[in-house]
Coordinates of C-alpha atoms (C1' of nucleotides) in Angstrom, one line a residue:
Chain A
X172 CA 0.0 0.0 0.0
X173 CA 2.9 2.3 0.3
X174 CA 0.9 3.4 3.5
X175 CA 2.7 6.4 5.5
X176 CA 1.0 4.5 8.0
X177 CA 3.8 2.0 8.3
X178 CA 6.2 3.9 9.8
X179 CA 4.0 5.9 12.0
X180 CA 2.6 2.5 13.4
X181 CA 6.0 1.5 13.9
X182 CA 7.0 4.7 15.8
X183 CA 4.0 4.6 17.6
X184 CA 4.4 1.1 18.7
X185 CA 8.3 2.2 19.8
X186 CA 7.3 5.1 21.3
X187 CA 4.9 2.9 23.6
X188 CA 7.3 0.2 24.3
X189 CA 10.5 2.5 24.6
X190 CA 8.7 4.5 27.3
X191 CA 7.3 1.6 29.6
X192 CA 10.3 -1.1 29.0
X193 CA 13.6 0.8 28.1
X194 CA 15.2 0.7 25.0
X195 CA 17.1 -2.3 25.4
X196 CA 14.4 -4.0 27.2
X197 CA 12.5 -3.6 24.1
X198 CA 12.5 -5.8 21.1
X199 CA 12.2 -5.5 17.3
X200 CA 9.5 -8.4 17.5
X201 CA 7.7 -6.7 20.5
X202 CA 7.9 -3.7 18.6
X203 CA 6.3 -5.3 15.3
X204 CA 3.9 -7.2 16.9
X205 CA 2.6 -5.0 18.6
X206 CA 2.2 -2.4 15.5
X207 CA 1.1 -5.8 13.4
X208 CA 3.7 -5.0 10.8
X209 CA 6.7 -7.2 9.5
X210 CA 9.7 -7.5 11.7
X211 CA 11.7 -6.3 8.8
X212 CA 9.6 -3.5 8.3
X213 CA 11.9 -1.2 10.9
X214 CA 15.3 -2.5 8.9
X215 CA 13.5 -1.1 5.6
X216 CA 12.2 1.9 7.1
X217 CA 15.2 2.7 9.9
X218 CA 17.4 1.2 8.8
X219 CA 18.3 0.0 12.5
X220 CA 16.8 -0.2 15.8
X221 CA 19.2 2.5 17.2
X222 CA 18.4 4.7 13.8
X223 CA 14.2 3.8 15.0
X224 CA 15.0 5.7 18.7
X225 CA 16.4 8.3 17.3
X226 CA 13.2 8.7 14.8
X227 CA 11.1 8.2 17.6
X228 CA 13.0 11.4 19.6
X229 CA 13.0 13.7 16.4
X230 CA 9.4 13.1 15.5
X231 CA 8.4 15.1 18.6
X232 CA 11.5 17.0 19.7
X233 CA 11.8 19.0 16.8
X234 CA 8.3 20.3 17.1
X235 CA 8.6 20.9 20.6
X236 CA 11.6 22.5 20.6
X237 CA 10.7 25.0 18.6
X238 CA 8.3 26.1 20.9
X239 CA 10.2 26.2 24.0
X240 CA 13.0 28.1 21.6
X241 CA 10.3 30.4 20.4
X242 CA 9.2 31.1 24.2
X243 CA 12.5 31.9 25.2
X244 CA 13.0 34.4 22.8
X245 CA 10.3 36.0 23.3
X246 CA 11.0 36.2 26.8
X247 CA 14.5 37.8 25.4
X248 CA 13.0 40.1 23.0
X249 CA 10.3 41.6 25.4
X250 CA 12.6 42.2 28.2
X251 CA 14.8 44.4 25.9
X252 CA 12.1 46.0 24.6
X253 CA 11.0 46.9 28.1
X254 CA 14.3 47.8 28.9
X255 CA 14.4 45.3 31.7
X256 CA 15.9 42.0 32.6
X257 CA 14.7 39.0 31.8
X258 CA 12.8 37.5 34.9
X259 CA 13.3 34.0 36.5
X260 CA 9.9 32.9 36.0
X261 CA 9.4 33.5 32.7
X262 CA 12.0 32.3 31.8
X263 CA 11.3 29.1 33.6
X264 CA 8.1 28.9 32.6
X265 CA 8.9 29.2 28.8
X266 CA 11.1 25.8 29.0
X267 CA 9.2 23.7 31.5
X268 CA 5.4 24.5 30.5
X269 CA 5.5 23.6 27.3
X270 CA 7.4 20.7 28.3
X271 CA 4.6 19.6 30.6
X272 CA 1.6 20.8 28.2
X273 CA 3.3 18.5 25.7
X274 CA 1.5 15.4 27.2
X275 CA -1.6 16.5 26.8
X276 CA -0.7 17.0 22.3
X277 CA -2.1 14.1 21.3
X278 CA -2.2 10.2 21.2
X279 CA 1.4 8.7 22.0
X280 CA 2.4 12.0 23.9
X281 CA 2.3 11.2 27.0
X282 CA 4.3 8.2 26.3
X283 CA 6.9 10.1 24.7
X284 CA 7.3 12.9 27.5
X285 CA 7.4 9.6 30.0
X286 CA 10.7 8.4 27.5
X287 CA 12.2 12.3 27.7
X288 CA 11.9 12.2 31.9
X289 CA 14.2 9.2 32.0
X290 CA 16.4 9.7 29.0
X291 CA 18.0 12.5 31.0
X292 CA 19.1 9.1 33.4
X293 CA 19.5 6.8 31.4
X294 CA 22.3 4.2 32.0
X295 CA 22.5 3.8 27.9
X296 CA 24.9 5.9 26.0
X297 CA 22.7 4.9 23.3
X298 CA 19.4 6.9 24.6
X299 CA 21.4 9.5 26.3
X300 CA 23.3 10.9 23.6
X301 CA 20.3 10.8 21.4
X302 CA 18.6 12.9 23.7
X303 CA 21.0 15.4 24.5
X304 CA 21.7 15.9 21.3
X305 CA 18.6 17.4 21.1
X306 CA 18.1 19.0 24.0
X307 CA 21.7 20.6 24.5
X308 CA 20.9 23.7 22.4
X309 CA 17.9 24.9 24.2
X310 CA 19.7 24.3 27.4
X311 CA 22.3 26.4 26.3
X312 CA 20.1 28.9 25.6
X313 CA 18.1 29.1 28.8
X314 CA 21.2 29.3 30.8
X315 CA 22.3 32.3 29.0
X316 CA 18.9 33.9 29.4
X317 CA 19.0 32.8 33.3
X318 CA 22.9 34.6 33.7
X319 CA 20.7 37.8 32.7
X320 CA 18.2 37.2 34.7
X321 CA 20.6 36.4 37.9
X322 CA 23.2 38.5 37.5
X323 CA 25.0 38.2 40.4
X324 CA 25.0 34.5 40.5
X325 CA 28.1 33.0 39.7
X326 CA 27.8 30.8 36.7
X327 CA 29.0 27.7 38.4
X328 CA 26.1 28.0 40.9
X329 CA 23.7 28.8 38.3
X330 CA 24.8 25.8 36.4
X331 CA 24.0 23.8 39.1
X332 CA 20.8 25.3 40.3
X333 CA 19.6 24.9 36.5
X334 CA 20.4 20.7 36.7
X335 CA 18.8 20.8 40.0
X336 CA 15.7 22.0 38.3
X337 CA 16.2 20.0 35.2
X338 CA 16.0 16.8 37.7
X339 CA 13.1 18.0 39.4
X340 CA 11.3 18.3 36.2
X341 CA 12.1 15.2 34.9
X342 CA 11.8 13.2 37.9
X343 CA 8.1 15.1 37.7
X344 CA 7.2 13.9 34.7
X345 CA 8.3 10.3 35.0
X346 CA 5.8 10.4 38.1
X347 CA 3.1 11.9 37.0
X348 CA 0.1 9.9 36.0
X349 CA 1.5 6.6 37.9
X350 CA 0.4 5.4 40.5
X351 CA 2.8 4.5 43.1
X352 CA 1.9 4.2 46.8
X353 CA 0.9 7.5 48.4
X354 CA 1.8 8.7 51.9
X355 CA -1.8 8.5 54.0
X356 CA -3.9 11.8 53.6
X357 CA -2.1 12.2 49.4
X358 CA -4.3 12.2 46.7
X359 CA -2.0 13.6 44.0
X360 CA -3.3 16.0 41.2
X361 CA -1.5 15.2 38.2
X362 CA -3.7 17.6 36.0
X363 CA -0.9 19.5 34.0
X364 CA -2.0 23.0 35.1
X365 CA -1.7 22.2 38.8
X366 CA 1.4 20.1 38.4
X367 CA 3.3 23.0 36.3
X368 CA 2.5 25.8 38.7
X369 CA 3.8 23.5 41.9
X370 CA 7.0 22.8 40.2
X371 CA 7.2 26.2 39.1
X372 CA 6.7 27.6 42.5
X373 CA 9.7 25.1 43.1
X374 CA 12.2 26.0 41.2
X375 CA 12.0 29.4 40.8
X376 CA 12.4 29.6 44.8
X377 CA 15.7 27.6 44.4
X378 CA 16.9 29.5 41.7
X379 CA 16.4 32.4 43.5
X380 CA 17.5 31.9 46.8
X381 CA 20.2 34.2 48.2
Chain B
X270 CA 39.0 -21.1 47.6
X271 CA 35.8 -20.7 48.6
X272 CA 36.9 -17.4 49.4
X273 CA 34.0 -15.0 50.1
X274 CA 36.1 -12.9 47.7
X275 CA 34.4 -14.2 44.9
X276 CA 30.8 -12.9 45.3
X277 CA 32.6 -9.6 46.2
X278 CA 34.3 -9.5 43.0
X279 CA 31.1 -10.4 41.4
X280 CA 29.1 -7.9 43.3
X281 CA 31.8 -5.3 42.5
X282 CA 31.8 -6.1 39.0
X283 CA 28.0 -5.9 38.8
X284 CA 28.1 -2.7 39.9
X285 CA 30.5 -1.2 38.0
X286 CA 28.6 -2.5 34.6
X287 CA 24.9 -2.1 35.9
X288 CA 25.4 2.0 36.9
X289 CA 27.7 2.5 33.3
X290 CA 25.5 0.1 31.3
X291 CA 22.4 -0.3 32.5
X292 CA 21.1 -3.9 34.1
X293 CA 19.7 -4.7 30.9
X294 CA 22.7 -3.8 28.7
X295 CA 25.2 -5.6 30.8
X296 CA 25.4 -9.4 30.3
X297 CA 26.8 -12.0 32.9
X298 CA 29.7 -12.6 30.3
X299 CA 30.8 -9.4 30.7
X300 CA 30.0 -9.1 34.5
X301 CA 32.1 -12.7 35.3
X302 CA 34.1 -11.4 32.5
X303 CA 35.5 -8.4 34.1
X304 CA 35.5 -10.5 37.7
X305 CA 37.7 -12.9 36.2
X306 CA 35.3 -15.6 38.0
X307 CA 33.7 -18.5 36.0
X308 CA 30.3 -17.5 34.1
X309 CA 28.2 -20.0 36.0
X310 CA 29.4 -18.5 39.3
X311 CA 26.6 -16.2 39.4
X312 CA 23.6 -18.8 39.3
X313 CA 25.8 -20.5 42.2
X314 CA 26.2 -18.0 44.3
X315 CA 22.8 -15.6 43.5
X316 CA 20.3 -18.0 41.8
X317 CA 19.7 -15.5 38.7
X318 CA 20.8 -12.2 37.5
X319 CA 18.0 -10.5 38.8
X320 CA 18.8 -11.9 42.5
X321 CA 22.5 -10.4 41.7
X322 CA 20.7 -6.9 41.3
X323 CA 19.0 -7.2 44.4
X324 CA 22.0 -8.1 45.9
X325 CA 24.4 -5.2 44.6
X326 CA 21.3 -3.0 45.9
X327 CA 21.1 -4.9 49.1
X328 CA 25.1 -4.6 50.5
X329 CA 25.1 -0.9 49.9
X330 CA 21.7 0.5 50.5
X331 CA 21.0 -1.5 53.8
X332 CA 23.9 0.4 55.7
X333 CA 22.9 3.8 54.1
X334 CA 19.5 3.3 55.1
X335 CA 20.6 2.7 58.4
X336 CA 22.4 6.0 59.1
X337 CA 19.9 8.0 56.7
X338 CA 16.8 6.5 59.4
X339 CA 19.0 7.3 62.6
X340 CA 19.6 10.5 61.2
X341 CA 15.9 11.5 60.8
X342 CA 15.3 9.8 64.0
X343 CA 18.2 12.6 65.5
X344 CA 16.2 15.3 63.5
X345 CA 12.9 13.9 65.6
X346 CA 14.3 13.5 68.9
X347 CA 16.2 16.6 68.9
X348 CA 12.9 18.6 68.4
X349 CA 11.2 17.2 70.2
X350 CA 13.0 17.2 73.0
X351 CA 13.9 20.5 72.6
X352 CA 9.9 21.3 72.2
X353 CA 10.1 22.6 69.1
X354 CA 8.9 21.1 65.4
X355 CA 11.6 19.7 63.3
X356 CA 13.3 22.0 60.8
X357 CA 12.9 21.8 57.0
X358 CA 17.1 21.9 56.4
X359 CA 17.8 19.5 59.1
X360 CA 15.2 17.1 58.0
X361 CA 16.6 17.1 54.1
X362 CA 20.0 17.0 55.1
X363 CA 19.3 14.1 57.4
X364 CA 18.5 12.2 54.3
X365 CA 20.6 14.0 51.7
X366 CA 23.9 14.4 53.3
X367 CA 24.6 10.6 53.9
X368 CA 23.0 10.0 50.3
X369 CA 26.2 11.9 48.7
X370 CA 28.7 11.9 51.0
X371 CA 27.8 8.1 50.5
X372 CA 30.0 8.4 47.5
X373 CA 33.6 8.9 48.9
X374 CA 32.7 5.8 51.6
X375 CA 34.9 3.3 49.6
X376 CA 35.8 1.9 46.3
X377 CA 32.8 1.2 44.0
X378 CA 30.2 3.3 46.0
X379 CA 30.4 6.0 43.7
X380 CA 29.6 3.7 40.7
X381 CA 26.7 2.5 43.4
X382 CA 25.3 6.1 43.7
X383 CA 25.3 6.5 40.0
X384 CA 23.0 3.5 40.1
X385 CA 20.8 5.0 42.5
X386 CA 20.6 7.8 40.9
X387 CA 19.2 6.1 38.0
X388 CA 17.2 3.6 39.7
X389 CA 14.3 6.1 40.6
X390 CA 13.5 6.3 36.8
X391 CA 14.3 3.8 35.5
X392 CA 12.0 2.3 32.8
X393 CA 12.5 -1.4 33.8
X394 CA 10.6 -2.6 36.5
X395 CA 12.8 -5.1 38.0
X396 CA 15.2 -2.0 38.4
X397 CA 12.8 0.3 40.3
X398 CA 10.8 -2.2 41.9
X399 CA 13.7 -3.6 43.9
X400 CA 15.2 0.0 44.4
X401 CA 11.1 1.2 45.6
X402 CA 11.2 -1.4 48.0
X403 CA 14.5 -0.2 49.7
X404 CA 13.9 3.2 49.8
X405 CA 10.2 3.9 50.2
X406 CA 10.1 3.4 54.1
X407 CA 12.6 5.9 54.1
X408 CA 10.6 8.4 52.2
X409 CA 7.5 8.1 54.0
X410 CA 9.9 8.7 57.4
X411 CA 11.0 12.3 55.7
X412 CA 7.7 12.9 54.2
X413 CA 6.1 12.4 58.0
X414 CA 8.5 14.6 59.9
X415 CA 8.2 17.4 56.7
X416 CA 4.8 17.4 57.6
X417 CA 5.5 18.0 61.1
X418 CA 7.9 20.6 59.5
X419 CA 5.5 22.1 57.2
X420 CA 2.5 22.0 59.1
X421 CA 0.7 24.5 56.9
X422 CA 1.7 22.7 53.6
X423 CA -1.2 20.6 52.2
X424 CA -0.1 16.7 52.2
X425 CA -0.4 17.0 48.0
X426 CA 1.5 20.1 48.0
X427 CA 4.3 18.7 50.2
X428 CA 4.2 15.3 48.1
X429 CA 5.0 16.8 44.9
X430 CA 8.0 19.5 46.2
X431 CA 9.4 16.0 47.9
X432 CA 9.0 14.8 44.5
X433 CA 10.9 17.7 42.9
X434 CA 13.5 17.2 45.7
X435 CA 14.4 14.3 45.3
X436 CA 14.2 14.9 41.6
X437 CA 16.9 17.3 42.1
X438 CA 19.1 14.9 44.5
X439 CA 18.9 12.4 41.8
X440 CA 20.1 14.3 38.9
X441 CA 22.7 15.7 40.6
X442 CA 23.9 12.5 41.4
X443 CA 24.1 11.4 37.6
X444 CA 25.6 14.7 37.1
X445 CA 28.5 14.4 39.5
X446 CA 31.4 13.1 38.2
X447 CA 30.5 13.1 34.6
X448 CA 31.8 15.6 32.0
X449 CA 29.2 16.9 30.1
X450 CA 30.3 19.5 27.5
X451 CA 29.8 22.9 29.9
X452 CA 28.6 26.6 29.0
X453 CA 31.2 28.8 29.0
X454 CA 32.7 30.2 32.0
X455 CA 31.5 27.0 34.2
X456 CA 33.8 24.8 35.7
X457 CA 31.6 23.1 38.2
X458 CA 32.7 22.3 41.4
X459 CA 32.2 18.1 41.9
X460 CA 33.4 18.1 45.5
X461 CA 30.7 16.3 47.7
X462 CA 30.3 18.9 50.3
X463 CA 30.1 22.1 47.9
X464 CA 27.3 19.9 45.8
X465 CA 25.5 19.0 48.8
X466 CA 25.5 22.8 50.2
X467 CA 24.2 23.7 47.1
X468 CA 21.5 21.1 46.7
X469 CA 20.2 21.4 50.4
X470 CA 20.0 25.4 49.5
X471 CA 18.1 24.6 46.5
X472 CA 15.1 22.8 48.1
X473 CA 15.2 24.0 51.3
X474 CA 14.4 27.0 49.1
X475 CA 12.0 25.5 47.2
X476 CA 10.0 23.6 50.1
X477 CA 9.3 26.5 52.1
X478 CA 8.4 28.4 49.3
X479 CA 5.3 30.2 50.5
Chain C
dT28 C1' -1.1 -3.6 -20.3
dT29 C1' 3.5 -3.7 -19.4
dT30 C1' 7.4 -2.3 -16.9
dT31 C1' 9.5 -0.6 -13.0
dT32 C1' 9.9 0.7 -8.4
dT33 C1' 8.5 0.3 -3.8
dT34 C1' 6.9 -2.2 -0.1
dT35 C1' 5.8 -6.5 2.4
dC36 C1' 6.6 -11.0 3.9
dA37 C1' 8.5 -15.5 5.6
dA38 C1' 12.5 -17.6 6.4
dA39 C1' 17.1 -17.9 7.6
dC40 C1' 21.5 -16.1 9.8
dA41 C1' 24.8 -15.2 13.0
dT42 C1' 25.3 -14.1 17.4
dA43 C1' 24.3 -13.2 22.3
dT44 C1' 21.7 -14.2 26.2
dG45 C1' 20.5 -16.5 31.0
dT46 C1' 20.6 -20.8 32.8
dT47 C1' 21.7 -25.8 33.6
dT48 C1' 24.5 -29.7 33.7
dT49 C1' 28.3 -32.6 34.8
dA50 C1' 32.8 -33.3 36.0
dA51 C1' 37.0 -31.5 38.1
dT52 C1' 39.0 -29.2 42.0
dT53 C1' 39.5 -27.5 46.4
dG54 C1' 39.4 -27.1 51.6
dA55 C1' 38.3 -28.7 55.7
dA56 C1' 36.5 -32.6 59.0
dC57 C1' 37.3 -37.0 60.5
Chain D
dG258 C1' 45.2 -40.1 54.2
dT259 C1' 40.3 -40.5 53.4
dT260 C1' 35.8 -38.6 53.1
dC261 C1' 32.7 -35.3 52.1
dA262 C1' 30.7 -31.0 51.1
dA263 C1' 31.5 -26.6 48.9
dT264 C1' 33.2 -24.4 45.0
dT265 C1' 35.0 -23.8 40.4
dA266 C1' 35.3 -24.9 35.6
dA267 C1' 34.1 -26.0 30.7
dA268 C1' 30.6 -27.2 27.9
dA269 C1' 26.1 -27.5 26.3
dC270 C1' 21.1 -25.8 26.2
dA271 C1' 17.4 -23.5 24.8
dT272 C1' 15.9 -19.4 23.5
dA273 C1' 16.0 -14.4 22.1
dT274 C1' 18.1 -11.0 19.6
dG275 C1' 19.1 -7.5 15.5
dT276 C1' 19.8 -8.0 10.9
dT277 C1' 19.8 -9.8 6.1
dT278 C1' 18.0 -12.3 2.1
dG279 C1' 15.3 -13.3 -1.8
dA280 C1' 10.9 -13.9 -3.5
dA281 C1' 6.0 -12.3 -3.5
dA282 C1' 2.8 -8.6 -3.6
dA283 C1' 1.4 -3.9 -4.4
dA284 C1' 1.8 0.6 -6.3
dA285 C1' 3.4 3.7 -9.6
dA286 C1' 5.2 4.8 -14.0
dA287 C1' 5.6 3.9 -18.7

DNA sequence: TTTTTTTTCAAACATATGTTTTAATTGAAC
DNA sequence: GTTCAATTAAAACATATGTTTGAAAAAAAA
């Protein structure tokens, strides 16, 4: 049929598998069965299963990135125009709430943000290279934003404050929406509003501390 | 021999390969391999590679979690004693300070650290089930004395910024020691104590956020 | 329709995996 | 020194893996 629909099943399938089982925990067959096409299908169309993860990243990254980019330059571009510095919080909020919106994009999504919260850990070089790759540039871009915004912090601090809230994010998103056992009296909102604002609040109070 | 040194070596081996690999990307060939002990010493002395994981989690995290619940217990005692509630610093650094000081204890508990720095999101089960089960009488033990803490903090509210804590406390762990390609002008400090200042500042800041 | 290209499919390949087996070796108890 | 249990060793087992092959089927081009 010369379907587009091959592949997308395929990265769909990946996407689903790659997120819940780990990359290496995840096999060609499992991922074919499980999108009912032919095991050679991801050869043809990939090439390999390392060239399929790093399909299954760009697919969404791209797009998403672009936003969070866009965000932060707005946040850029409107602070100069005010003649002001950038602030923490929008700044912030231009990388992580997209990030956490994200989830809520469409079918597969929330699978895919699951597989960006723990490719930041992950043991593999495979995965981790994959993802920073990616995600370096915009990193890079929101620390230089954050040196304006914090002025007086030295950039070694910063740096650190920055992976501090990178972790808290990720370690966010890889929680929310499972259901682990709660302390008594915890019933956990994981509506994306509610959970952006919180870790927000968070962050922004670290990254400002004295 | 029958030297207990053997299921050291393994165990030591194990946990080199499991925090740089992954458990799923390291085989027992290279584990035995690189413990220059015969491949079927593992079934002998474990039963199964998934009992060796348990037991590379077990020798380390048994010890730690026996100074990081004495320490909260201090943190208890001392207030109360003292008729006052518990602080918010003293009760995270009751828990974080042994966590990554952990890592200068002896050879091969920094590659352990890595590992359980990784372990809280990892996408295979068997990895963050057997870690869960360690460490989640210890969370609930800092989650009930935070509470004491933060009396006016909502239980969900002081879930999630535990959450983003230890979020933080685990990326910063991956981070430490590795060499990540760095903005200009950083050159970031990897010394435990300067890393656990830092940390403790960050969601100590973050917690009592008001 | 015929030709040509693209895609699918089943099968095979080569290798890697965790585990088990069986025999040799060791170390201590008698 | 002999006996006996614990440990080590080499080999085999059964299965799972990513990848490749070559023919069939489908789609597109002529």
């Amino acid at each position: 049929m010369s379907l587009p629909e091959t592949k997308e099943r395929i990265l769909d399938s990946a996407e689903y598998l790659f997120a819940r089982k780990g990359f290496h925990n995840t096999s060609l067959r499992a991922i074919t069965g499980r999108a009912a096409v032919n095991l050679a299908a991801v050869n043809y169309h990939f090439g390999s299963k390392e060239a399929l993860l790093e399909a299954v990243f760009e697919r969404r990254l791209v797009p998403l990135n672009k936003v969070r980019r866009k965000n932060l330059e707005v946040v850029r571009e409107t602070a100069r125009r005010e003649g002001r510095l950038p602030g923490v919080e929008e700044s912030l909020r231009a990388f992580i709430e997209p990030t956490l919106a994200f989830r809520k994009s469409g079918t597969g999504a929330e699978d895919f943000i699951t597989l960006v919260g723990r490719a930041m850990s992950d043991p593999d070089d495979t995965v981790r290279n994959v993802f920073i790759r990616h995600i370096a540039p915009l990193f890079y871009m929101l620390f230089d934003i954050l040196r304006e915004a914090l002025p007086e912090l030295s950039p070694d601090m910063l740096f650190w404050r920055l992976q501090f809230a990178i972790g808290a994010m990720g370690h966010a998103i890889c929680m929310a929406g499972k259901s682990y056992s709660l302390p008594e009296g915890v019933t956990p909102v994981s509506d994306v509003e509610s959970l952006t604002a919180m870790l927000l609040d968070f962050v922004v109070a670290g990254m400002e501390r004295a």
